[in-house]
Coordinates of C-alpha atoms and ligand atoms in Angstrom, one line a residue:
Chain L
M54 CA 107.2 93.2 83.1
R55 CA 108.8 89.9 82.1
P56 CA 109.0 86.6 84.0
V57 CA 111.5 86.2 86.8
Y58 CA 113.1 83.0 88.1
M59 CA 115.1 82.1 91.2
V60 CA 118.0 80.1 89.9
S61 CA 120.1 79.5 93.1
G62 CA 120.3 80.3 96.8
G63 CA 122.5 79.8 99.8
I64 CA 122.5 80.4 103.5
T65 CA 124.8 80.2 106.4
K66 CA 124.1 78.4 109.6
F67 CA 122.0 80.7 111.8
A68 CA 123.4 81.0 115.3
K69 CA 123.3 83.3 118.4
A70 CA 126.8 84.5 117.5
L71 CA 129.2 83.7 114.7
P72 CA 132.3 85.7 115.9
Q73 CA 134.7 83.9 113.5
T74 CA 133.0 85.5 110.5
D75 CA 132.1 89.2 110.0
F76 CA 129.1 90.2 107.9
R77 CA 131.1 90.3 104.6
R78 CA 132.4 86.8 105.1
M79 CA 128.9 85.5 106.1
V80 CA 127.4 86.7 102.9
K81 CA 130.4 85.4 100.9
D82 CA 129.9 81.9 102.4
A83 CA 126.2 82.0 101.4
F84 CA 127.1 83.4 98.0
D85 CA 129.7 80.7 97.3
Y86 CA 127.2 78.0 98.3
A87 CA 124.7 79.4 95.7
L88 CA 127.4 79.6 93.0
A89 CA 128.6 76.1 93.7
D90 CA 125.0 74.8 93.5
L91 CA 124.6 76.2 89.9
P92 CA 127.8 75.4 88.0
G93 CA 126.5 77.3 84.9
L94 CA 126.5 80.5 86.9
S95 CA 129.8 82.4 87.3
R96 CA 130.3 85.7 89.1
D97 CA 130.7 87.6 85.9
R98 CA 127.2 86.7 84.8
I99 CA 125.7 88.6 87.7
D100 CA 124.7 92.1 86.6
G101 CA 124.3 93.7 90.1
S102 CA 123.0 93.2 93.6
V103 CA 120.6 94.4 96.3
C104 CA 121.8 94.2 99.9
S105 CA 119.6 93.9 102.9
Y106 CA 120.4 94.5 106.5
F107 CA 118.3 96.2 109.1
S108 CA 120.3 98.1 111.6
D109 CA 123.6 99.9 111.2
H110 CA 123.9 99.8 115.0
F111 CA 124.5 96.0 114.9
T112 CA 127.4 96.3 112.4
R113 CA 128.9 99.5 113.9
Q114 CA 129.5 100.3 110.3
L115 CA 127.7 102.5 107.8
M116 CA 127.5 101.5 104.1
A117 CA 128.2 97.9 105.1
G118 CA 126.5 96.8 101.9
A119 CA 129.2 98.5 99.9
M120 CA 131.7 96.4 101.8
V121 CA 129.9 93.2 101.0
Q122 CA 129.8 94.1 97.4
D123 CA 133.6 94.5 97.2
Y124 CA 134.2 91.5 99.3
L125 CA 132.2 89.4 96.8
G126 CA 134.2 90.9 93.9
L127 CA 131.2 92.5 92.4
N128 CA 132.7 96.0 91.9
P129 CA 132.0 98.1 89.8
K130 CA 128.6 96.6 89.1
P131 CA 125.5 98.4 90.5
S132 CA 124.3 97.7 94.0
R133 CA 122.1 99.3 96.6
R134 CA 120.8 98.7 100.0
V135 CA 117.2 98.2 101.0
E136 CA 115.9 98.5 104.5
G137 CA 112.5 98.0 106.0
G138 CA 112.8 96.5 109.5
G139 CA 111.9 92.9 109.8
A140 CA 110.7 92.8 106.2
T141 CA 114.1 93.9 104.9
G142 CA 114.9 90.5 103.4
G143 CA 111.5 90.3 101.7
L144 CA 111.9 93.8 100.3
C145 CA 115.3 92.9 99.0
F146 CA 114.0 89.8 97.2
Q147 CA 111.3 91.9 95.6
S148 CA 113.8 94.7 94.7
A149 CA 115.9 92.1 92.9
W150 CA 112.8 90.8 91.2
E151 CA 112.1 94.3 90.0
S152 CA 115.6 94.7 88.6
V153 CA 115.1 91.6 86.5
A154 CA 111.4 92.1 85.7
S155 CA 112.0 95.6 84.4
G156 CA 114.8 94.4 82.1
R157 CA 117.4 96.4 83.9
M158 CA 119.3 93.3 84.8
E159 CA 119.5 89.7 83.5
V160 CA 120.8 88.3 86.7
C161 CA 120.5 90.0 90.1
L162 CA 121.8 88.9 93.4
A163 CA 119.7 89.5 96.5
M164 CA 122.0 89.3 99.6
G165 CA 121.2 89.9 103.2
F166 CA 122.7 89.5 106.7
E167 CA 122.5 90.6 110.3
T168 CA 125.1 90.3 113.0
M169 CA 123.0 90.7 116.2
G170 CA 125.3 88.8 118.4
R171 CA 127.6 91.8 118.6
V172 CA 125.6 93.3 121.4
N173 CA 123.9 91.8 124.4
T174 CA 120.3 90.6 124.0
W175 CA 118.7 93.5 125.9
K176 CA 120.7 96.1 123.9
G177 CA 119.6 94.3 120.8
N178 CA 116.0 94.6 122.0
E179 CA 116.6 98.3 122.4
F180 CA 117.9 98.7 118.9
I181 CA 114.9 96.8 117.5
A182 CA 112.6 99.0 119.6
L183 CA 114.1 102.1 118.0
A184 CA 112.1 100.8 115.0
S185 CA 109.0 102.1 116.8
D186 CA 108.0 105.8 117.1
T187 CA 110.8 107.3 119.2
N188 CA 108.6 110.2 120.4
F189 CA 105.6 108.3 121.6
D190 CA 106.2 104.5 121.6
Y191 CA 109.9 103.7 122.3
P192 CA 110.1 105.8 125.6
V193 CA 107.0 104.1 127.0
G194 CA 107.5 100.5 126.2
G195 CA 110.7 100.2 124.2
F196 CA 110.1 96.5 123.6
Y197 CA 108.7 94.7 120.6
T198 CA 107.6 91.6 122.5
G199 CA 105.5 94.0 124.6
Y200 CA 103.8 95.4 121.5
Y201 CA 103.1 91.8 120.2
A202 CA 101.8 90.7 123.6
M203 CA 99.3 93.6 123.5
M204 CA 98.2 92.6 120.0
V205 CA 97.7 89.0 120.9
N206 CA 95.8 89.9 124.0
R207 CA 93.3 91.7 121.8
H208 CA 93.3 88.8 119.3
M209 CA 92.4 86.5 122.2
H210 CA 89.7 88.9 123.3
E211 CA 88.2 89.3 119.8
F212 CA 88.4 85.7 118.7
G213 CA 89.0 83.4 121.7
T214 CA 92.5 82.5 120.7
T215 CA 94.3 80.6 123.4
V216 CA 97.9 80.3 124.8
E217 CA 97.7 76.6 124.1
Q218 CA 97.1 77.2 120.4
M219 CA 100.1 79.5 120.4
A220 CA 102.2 76.9 122.1
K221 CA 101.3 74.4 119.4
V222 CA 102.8 76.8 116.8
A223 CA 106.0 76.7 118.9
I224 CA 105.9 72.9 119.0
K225 CA 105.4 72.7 115.3
N226 CA 108.2 75.1 114.2
H227 CA 110.8 73.8 116.7
L228 CA 110.2 70.2 115.8
N229 CA 110.3 70.9 112.1
A230 CA 113.7 72.5 112.7
V231 CA 115.1 69.3 114.2
Y232 CA 115.5 68.2 110.6
N233 CA 117.0 71.5 109.4
P234 CA 120.8 71.8 110.2
Y235 CA 120.7 75.5 109.5
A236 CA 118.4 76.2 112.4
Q237 CA 119.4 77.9 115.6
R238 CA 117.0 76.5 118.1
P239 CA 115.5 73.1 117.1
G240 CA 113.7 71.2 119.8
R241 CA 111.0 68.8 120.9
L242 CA 108.6 70.8 123.1
T243 CA 105.3 70.2 124.8
V244 CA 102.5 72.8 125.6
E245 CA 103.7 72.6 129.2
D246 CA 107.3 73.4 128.2
V247 CA 106.2 76.5 126.3
R248 CA 103.9 77.8 129.1
A249 CA 106.4 77.1 131.9
A250 CA 109.3 78.9 130.0
L251 CA 110.4 82.3 131.1
M252 CA 107.6 84.9 130.8
V253 CA 108.8 87.8 128.7
A254 CA 105.6 89.9 128.1
E255 CA 102.3 88.2 129.1
P256 CA 101.2 85.9 127.6
L257 CA 104.3 85.4 125.5
T258 CA 107.0 83.2 127.0
I259 CA 110.6 83.0 125.6
L260 CA 109.5 80.0 123.5
D261 CA 106.8 82.1 121.9
C262 CA 109.5 84.5 120.6
C263 CA 112.2 84.1 118.0
Q264 CA 115.8 84.8 119.0
M265 CA 118.5 87.2 117.8
S266 CA 120.9 85.7 115.4
D267 CA 123.9 86.1 113.2
G268 CA 123.6 84.8 109.7
A269 CA 123.4 85.5 106.0
A270 CA 121.4 84.3 103.0
V271 CA 121.4 85.0 99.2
A272 CA 118.9 84.4 96.4
I273 CA 119.9 84.8 92.8
L274 CA 117.2 85.8 90.4
A275 CA 117.3 85.7 86.6
S276 CA 115.3 86.4 83.4
E277 CA 113.7 83.4 81.6
E278 CA 116.4 83.5 78.9
M279 CA 119.2 83.5 81.4
A280 CA 117.5 80.9 83.6
Q281 CA 117.4 78.6 80.6
K282 CA 121.0 79.3 79.7
L283 CA 122.3 78.7 83.3
G284 CA 120.7 75.3 83.6
G285 CA 119.8 73.8 86.9
T286 CA 116.2 73.8 88.2
P287 CA 114.8 77.3 88.2
V288 CA 111.7 78.2 90.1
R289 CA 109.4 81.0 88.9
V290 CA 108.4 83.9 91.0
T291 CA 104.8 84.3 89.8
G292 CA 103.6 87.0 92.2
V293 CA 104.9 89.8 94.4
G294 CA 102.9 92.1 96.7
S295 CA 103.6 94.4 99.6
G296 CA 101.7 96.6 102.0
T297 CA 102.2 99.0 104.8
D298 CA 100.5 100.3 107.9
A299 CA 101.0 103.2 110.4
M300 CA 104.2 102.9 112.5
R301 CA 102.3 103.4 115.7
M302 CA 99.8 100.6 116.1
A303 CA 97.7 103.1 118.2
D304 CA 96.9 104.9 114.9
R305 CA 95.5 101.8 113.1
P306 CA 91.9 102.2 111.9
H307 CA 88.9 100.2 113.2
G308 CA 87.1 99.9 109.9
E309 CA 86.1 97.2 107.4
V310 CA 88.0 94.1 106.5
I311 CA 89.9 94.1 103.2
L312 CA 88.4 91.1 101.5
L313 CA 90.2 88.3 99.5
P314 CA 88.3 86.8 96.5
H315 CA 87.1 83.8 98.5
E316 CA 85.7 85.9 101.3
N317 CA 82.5 88.0 101.7
R318 CA 81.5 91.1 103.6
E319 CA 78.7 89.3 105.7
E320 CA 81.1 87.0 107.5
Y321 CA 82.9 90.0 109.0
A322 CA 79.9 92.1 109.8
D323 CA 80.9 92.8 113.4
L324 CA 84.7 92.9 113.0
K325 CA 86.5 96.3 113.5
Y326 CA 89.5 96.0 111.2
P327 CA 92.5 95.9 111.5
G328 CA 92.5 97.3 115.0
V329 CA 95.6 96.0 116.8
H330 CA 94.7 92.3 116.3
S331 CA 95.3 92.0 112.5
F332 CA 97.8 93.2 109.9
R333 CA 96.2 95.2 107.1
G334 CA 99.5 95.6 105.3
G335 CA 99.9 91.8 105.2
R336 CA 96.4 91.4 103.8
V337 CA 97.2 94.0 101.0
A338 CA 100.5 92.3 100.3
A339 CA 98.7 88.9 99.9
Q340 CA 96.0 90.4 97.8
N341 CA 98.5 91.9 95.4
A342 CA 100.6 88.8 95.2
Y343 CA 97.5 86.6 94.7
R344 CA 96.2 88.8 91.9
M345 CA 99.5 88.6 90.1
A346 CA 99.8 84.9 90.5
G347 CA 96.2 84.2 89.7
I348 CA 95.3 82.7 93.1
N349 CA 91.7 82.9 94.1
D350 CA 91.6 80.6 97.2
P351 CA 95.0 80.5 98.8
G352 CA 94.0 77.7 101.2
Q353 CA 93.3 75.5 98.2
E354 CA 96.0 76.7 95.8
L355 CA 99.1 76.9 97.9
D356 CA 101.2 73.8 98.9
F357 CA 103.2 75.4 101.7
V358 CA 104.0 78.7 103.4
E359 CA 107.1 80.1 104.9
L360 CA 105.9 83.1 107.0
H361 CA 107.4 85.6 109.4
D362 CA 106.7 83.9 112.8
A363 CA 108.7 86.3 115.0
Y364 CA 106.1 85.2 117.6
T365 CA 103.8 82.2 117.8
S366 CA 101.0 84.8 118.0
S367 CA 102.0 86.5 114.8
E368 CA 102.0 83.2 112.9
I369 CA 98.3 82.8 113.9
Q370 CA 97.5 86.4 113.0
T371 CA 99.4 86.0 109.6
C372 CA 97.6 82.8 108.6
E373 CA 94.4 84.9 108.8
D374 CA 95.9 87.9 106.9
L375 CA 97.0 85.5 104.1
G376 CA 93.5 84.0 103.9
L377 CA 94.7 80.5 104.8
C378 CA 91.7 80.6 107.2
R379 CA 89.1 83.2 108.0
Y380 CA 89.9 86.1 110.5
G381 CA 89.3 84.7 113.9
E382 CA 90.0 81.1 112.9
G383 CA 93.8 81.2 113.2
G384 CA 93.7 79.3 116.5
S385 CA 91.3 76.6 115.2
F386 CA 93.4 76.3 112.1
V387 CA 96.3 75.3 114.3
D388 CA 94.2 72.9 116.4
S389 CA 93.0 71.2 113.2
G390 CA 96.6 70.2 112.4
A391 CA 96.4 71.6 108.9
P392 CA 99.7 73.7 109.2
F393 CA 101.7 70.8 110.6
M394 CA 104.0 68.5 108.5
P395 CA 101.9 65.4 107.8
N396 CA 104.9 63.0 108.2
L397 CA 106.0 64.2 111.7
D398 CA 104.8 63.1 115.2
Y399 CA 104.4 66.3 117.3
G400 CA 103.0 64.5 120.3
L401 CA 99.7 66.4 119.8
S402 CA 96.2 65.2 118.9
F403 CA 94.5 67.4 116.4
S404 CA 90.8 68.3 116.2
G405 CA 90.5 66.5 113.0
S406 CA 88.3 69.3 111.6
G407 CA 88.2 68.7 107.8
K408 CA 87.6 72.4 107.2
W409 CA 91.2 72.9 105.9
R410 CA 93.3 70.8 103.7
P411 CA 96.9 70.1 104.9
L412 CA 99.0 73.2 104.2
P413 CA 102.3 73.1 106.0
V414 CA 103.3 76.5 107.5
N415 CA 107.0 77.0 108.2
P416 CA 108.2 73.6 107.3
S417 CA 111.7 74.9 107.7
G418 CA 111.1 75.8 111.4
G419 CA 110.5 79.5 110.7
L420 CA 112.0 82.3 112.6
L421 CA 111.0 80.8 115.9
A422 CA 113.4 77.9 115.5
C423 CA 115.7 78.9 112.6
G424 CA 116.5 82.3 114.1
H425 CA 116.0 85.8 112.8
P426 CA 119.1 87.6 111.5
V427 CA 116.8 90.3 110.2
G428 CA 118.3 91.2 106.8
A429 CA 118.8 87.5 106.0
T430 CA 115.5 86.2 107.2
G431 CA 113.3 87.0 104.2
L432 CA 115.9 85.6 101.9
M433 CA 116.3 82.5 104.0
Q434 CA 112.6 81.9 103.4
A435 CA 113.2 82.3 99.7
V436 CA 116.0 79.7 99.8
F437 CA 114.0 77.1 101.7
A438 CA 111.0 77.6 99.4
F439 CA 113.3 77.3 96.4
W440 CA 114.7 74.0 97.6
Q441 CA 111.2 72.7 98.4
L442 CA 110.0 73.5 94.9
Q443 CA 113.1 72.1 93.3
G444 CA 112.7 69.0 95.4
T445 CA 116.3 69.3 96.7
I446 CA 115.7 69.5 100.4
E447 CA 117.5 66.2 101.0
K448 CA 120.6 67.5 99.1
H449 CA 120.8 70.7 101.0
L450 CA 119.6 69.7 104.5
K451 CA 121.2 66.3 104.4
D452 CA 117.9 64.9 105.4
A453 CA 114.7 64.3 103.4
T454 CA 112.3 64.6 106.3
L455 CA 111.1 68.2 105.4
Q456 CA 110.8 67.6 101.7
L457 CA 107.1 67.8 100.8
P458 CA 106.0 65.1 98.4
D459 CA 105.0 67.2 95.3
P460 CA 104.9 70.9 96.1
R461 CA 103.9 73.0 93.1
R462 CA 103.4 76.5 94.7
G463 CA 104.7 78.1 97.8
L464 CA 104.4 81.5 99.5
I465 CA 107.0 83.5 101.4
H466 CA 106.1 86.3 103.7
S467 CA 108.3 89.0 105.3
H468 CA 107.1 91.4 108.0
A469 CA 108.3 94.5 109.8
G470 CA 107.5 96.5 112.9
T471 CA 104.0 95.9 114.2
G472 CA 102.9 95.1 110.6
T473 CA 104.5 98.3 109.2
Y474 CA 106.0 96.9 106.0
I475 CA 105.0 93.4 104.7
T476 CA 105.9 91.5 101.6
V477 CA 104.4 88.4 100.1
S478 CA 105.9 86.5 97.2
I479 CA 104.6 83.5 95.3
M480 CA 107.1 80.9 94.0
E481 CA 106.2 78.1 91.6
R482 CA 107.8 75.0 90.2
V483 CA 108.2 75.3 86.5
Chain Z
M152 CA 161.6 116.9 108.3
D153 CA 162.1 114.7 111.4
R154 CA 163.2 111.2 110.4
N155 CA 162.9 110.1 114.0
A156 CA 159.3 111.2 114.4
K157 CA 157.6 109.0 117.0
L158 CA 154.1 108.9 118.5
P159 CA 153.9 109.2 122.3
E160 CA 152.9 106.0 124.1
T161 CA 149.9 106.2 126.3
E162 CA 148.8 104.1 129.4
G163 CA 145.3 103.5 127.9
G164 CA 144.3 100.1 126.7
T165 CA 141.6 98.0 125.1
I166 CA 139.2 95.7 126.9
L167 CA 139.8 92.3 125.2
F168 CA 137.2 89.5 125.5
N169 CA 138.8 86.9 123.2
T170 CA 141.8 86.4 121.0
D171 CA 140.5 83.9 118.4
P172 CA 139.0 85.8 116.9
I173 CA 139.9 89.0 118.6
I174 CA 136.9 90.5 120.3
I175 CA 137.2 93.9 121.8
K176 CA 134.9 96.2 123.7
H177 CA 133.8 99.2 121.6
H178 CA 131.9 101.9 123.4
Y179 CA 129.4 104.0 121.4
E180 CA 127.4 106.9 122.8
V181 CA 125.8 110.0 121.3
D182 CA 123.7 113.0 122.6
Y183 CA 121.1 114.1 120.0
L184 CA 119.6 117.5 119.8
H185 CA 116.2 115.9 119.3
S186 CA 113.3 118.2 118.3
Y187 CA 109.7 117.3 119.0
A188 CA 109.0 119.8 116.3
Q189 CA 105.3 119.9 115.4
D190 CA 104.6 117.4 118.2
S191 CA 105.9 119.8 120.8
P192 CA 102.4 121.1 122.0
F193 CA 101.7 117.5 123.2
F194 CA 104.6 117.7 125.6
V195 CA 103.7 121.2 126.7
G196 CA 100.2 119.8 127.4
L197 CA 101.7 117.2 129.7
T198 CA 103.2 120.0 131.9
K199 CA 99.6 121.3 132.3
G200 CA 98.1 117.9 133.1
K201 CA 96.4 117.7 129.7
L202 CA 96.4 115.0 127.0
M203 CA 96.5 116.8 123.7
G204 CA 95.4 115.0 120.6
S205 CA 94.7 115.9 117.0
H206 CA 91.4 116.8 115.3
C207 CA 91.5 116.7 111.5
T208 CA 90.1 119.9 109.9
G209 CA 89.3 118.0 106.7
C210 CA 87.5 114.7 107.7
G211 CA 87.0 115.3 111.4
R212 CA 89.0 112.2 112.5
R213 CA 90.3 112.4 116.1
Y214 CA 93.7 111.1 117.0
A215 CA 94.6 110.2 120.6
T216 CA 98.3 110.2 119.7
P217 CA 98.8 113.5 117.9
R218 CA 100.0 114.0 114.3
G219 CA 100.3 117.3 112.5
H220 CA 98.5 116.0 109.4
C221 CA 95.7 113.5 109.0
M222 CA 96.7 110.0 108.0
E223 CA 93.4 109.5 106.2
C224 CA 92.9 112.7 104.2
G225 CA 96.2 114.6 104.4
E226 CA 94.7 117.8 105.8
P227 CA 96.3 119.7 108.7
T228 CA 95.0 118.8 112.2
E229 CA 94.3 121.2 115.1
W230 CA 95.1 120.5 118.7
V231 CA 92.3 119.2 120.9
E232 CA 92.2 118.0 124.5
I233 CA 91.6 114.3 124.9
P234 CA 89.5 113.2 127.9
G235 CA 91.6 112.0 130.8
E236 CA 89.4 109.0 131.3
G237 CA 89.3 106.0 129.0
R238 CA 89.3 102.2 128.9
V239 CA 91.9 99.5 128.5
H240 CA 91.8 98.4 124.8
T241 CA 94.6 95.9 125.3
F242 CA 97.5 95.4 127.7
T243 CA 100.5 93.4 128.7
T244 CA 102.9 93.1 131.6
C245 CA 106.6 93.2 130.4
H246 CA 109.0 91.2 132.5
F247 CA 111.9 92.1 130.2
G248 CA 112.5 95.0 127.9
G249 CA 115.1 96.9 126.0
E250 CA 118.2 97.6 128.0
A251 CA 117.2 101.1 128.9
F252 CA 114.0 99.8 130.5
L253 CA 115.2 96.6 132.2
K254 CA 115.5 98.3 135.6
E255 CA 111.8 99.3 135.4
T256 CA 110.5 95.8 134.9
P257 CA 107.9 94.4 135.5
F258 CA 105.8 97.2 134.0
T259 CA 102.3 97.1 132.5
L260 CA 101.6 98.6 129.1
V261 CA 98.1 99.6 128.0
M262 CA 96.6 100.8 124.8
V263 CA 94.0 103.3 125.9
E264 CA 90.7 103.9 124.1
F265 CA 88.6 107.1 124.6
D266 CA 85.0 107.9 123.9
G267 CA 84.7 110.1 120.8
V268 CA 88.3 109.5 119.7
D269 CA 89.2 107.3 116.7
T270 CA 92.6 106.1 117.7
L271 CA 94.4 104.7 120.7
F272 CA 97.2 105.9 123.1
L273 CA 100.1 103.8 124.4
S274 CA 100.8 104.4 128.1
R275 CA 101.8 102.6 131.3
L276 CA 99.3 101.4 133.9
I277 CA 100.2 101.4 137.6
G278 CA 98.1 100.5 140.6
A279 CA 96.8 97.2 139.3
K280 CA 98.4 93.8 139.5
P281 CA 98.9 92.1 136.1
E282 CA 96.1 89.6 136.8
E283 CA 93.8 92.5 137.8
V284 CA 94.0 94.2 134.4
K285 CA 91.1 93.5 132.0
I286 CA 90.2 94.7 128.6
G287 CA 87.4 97.3 128.9
M288 CA 88.5 98.3 132.4
P289 CA 88.0 102.1 133.1
I290 CA 91.3 103.9 133.7
R291 CA 92.3 107.6 134.2
A292 CA 95.3 109.6 133.3
R293 CA 97.7 111.0 136.0
F294 CA 100.6 113.3 135.3
L295 CA 104.0 113.7 136.8
R296 CA 104.4 117.1 138.6
N297 CA 108.1 117.3 137.7
C298 CA 107.9 116.9 134.0
K299 CA 110.6 115.1 132.0
F300 CA 109.1 116.0 128.7
K301 CA 108.7 112.4 127.8
P302 CA 105.4 110.5 127.0
T303 CA 105.9 108.8 130.3
D304 CA 105.0 112.1 132.0
V305 CA 101.4 110.7 131.7
Y306 CA 100.4 107.3 133.0
F307 CA 97.2 105.6 133.9
V308 CA 95.6 104.2 137.0
P309 CA 92.4 102.2 137.6
M310 CA 89.2 104.1 138.3
Ligands
ZN288 ZN1 91.4 113.9 107.8

């Protein structure tokens, strides 16, 4: 396999509904943004594409990816669709990476969208719930927030995680998004605001949950030779990993923790893993990506993380899977202030525990505040990570607040189902 | 050939929500011939007031939610009755849900753990207020007499 670089990216504004543009036009807008941002790249230099969108129900159109391909003027070049629930965007990014790494393409376009505003919120929830076992799970609960609420109740039982710690994640991501004009639901929140908000599935309130969105994003990947030829400021993709777990969380094992290099067996002697409180697929995805990128202690070697915070609780769970802190420490990690932007005032006082070095998690605002147009989400993370590593946040967000001072290495994480498909990719400044 | 061919006009119309852009109502509905296939004996079990799970003939693993082949070793499983009494492994009360379930809210979901069984079972719990439900709480299965051949034919109540 040969080195792969991200050379450009683009996103549309994420919003509850964008009725003026259909899915083809949304992707076109993101694509045109990416082309304009790298003058050396013309459409004819692109060898093919991968398209990501989750549900045909939302588009009321099968083979929607083929329609995007022709709308972008990319016929008759190769294209395909990838789908894997919430991780669709992350899988698309890695599929494009494979196209370039294998030598099949010099330049590959990863493009994704979702148009969830075309049905009402509760019908949308029903579509999403169809991504759970329709014999045994969907007819009983039929609601993903219910599944995540059960997982976090067990996490709280095992580790003492609190609703206040979850609320702090909501505060962090919504405030970060105040400085991100692409975000759907920026806001200044307090712990009381989050807890007093509409209860969806106990203990998750509506501010603990991401929203449904319309939106699109693209990431353009290229070989080293082409990245040099195209100019600009390419960012290298140094690691990719992905993992899976049983569709039904009822089937998950209760066994031994899968260890990262900086962990040892003794510290988890009493933990039944992954149960329903942790994501084994996320741990495996991280393990593979770290191995490829040569990362031994992610908490020390990463400068920021854009992870799939569909729920405040899943951000806490995911920080543990990624090894940013130990299993069980996700809540304390939040309390310490480590995942917050050092330059923002969140109206919170932190524990001051020096256990973790500052490691901003979801500087963009994440899914909670940016929105979650499923097929675009994993690519949106790639675009924000790309701009962070390029040092071009001010140029693209028209505000320098979210630009980290000197980021060298970032991680993006995309997640489906109750942890069913998960991808982790590592991106590094060249 | 009829050069004056003309489609007949109809009285039907389209529900229009907006004109810029044009947003119309599009109804979409489908009846599936859904087969439970190898999972069918579980639903037969519900009609007899039994929870049927799977026992792996290869590694001995027991599944509370059935599957025809073992997830760990790939061997076929055999049907085994799961005890009707278990404990709350985790739970939530849903105040909202997918559209199909909105009218049933609030409802309480539980993941049930059973002695001697390696995996869990998703079900609904009734007979306890949300604040009364606790992890580890003993619960038992009850069955609908008039079966719907859905996993909701079984539900749990406190013991
Ligand atoms: Zn087996």
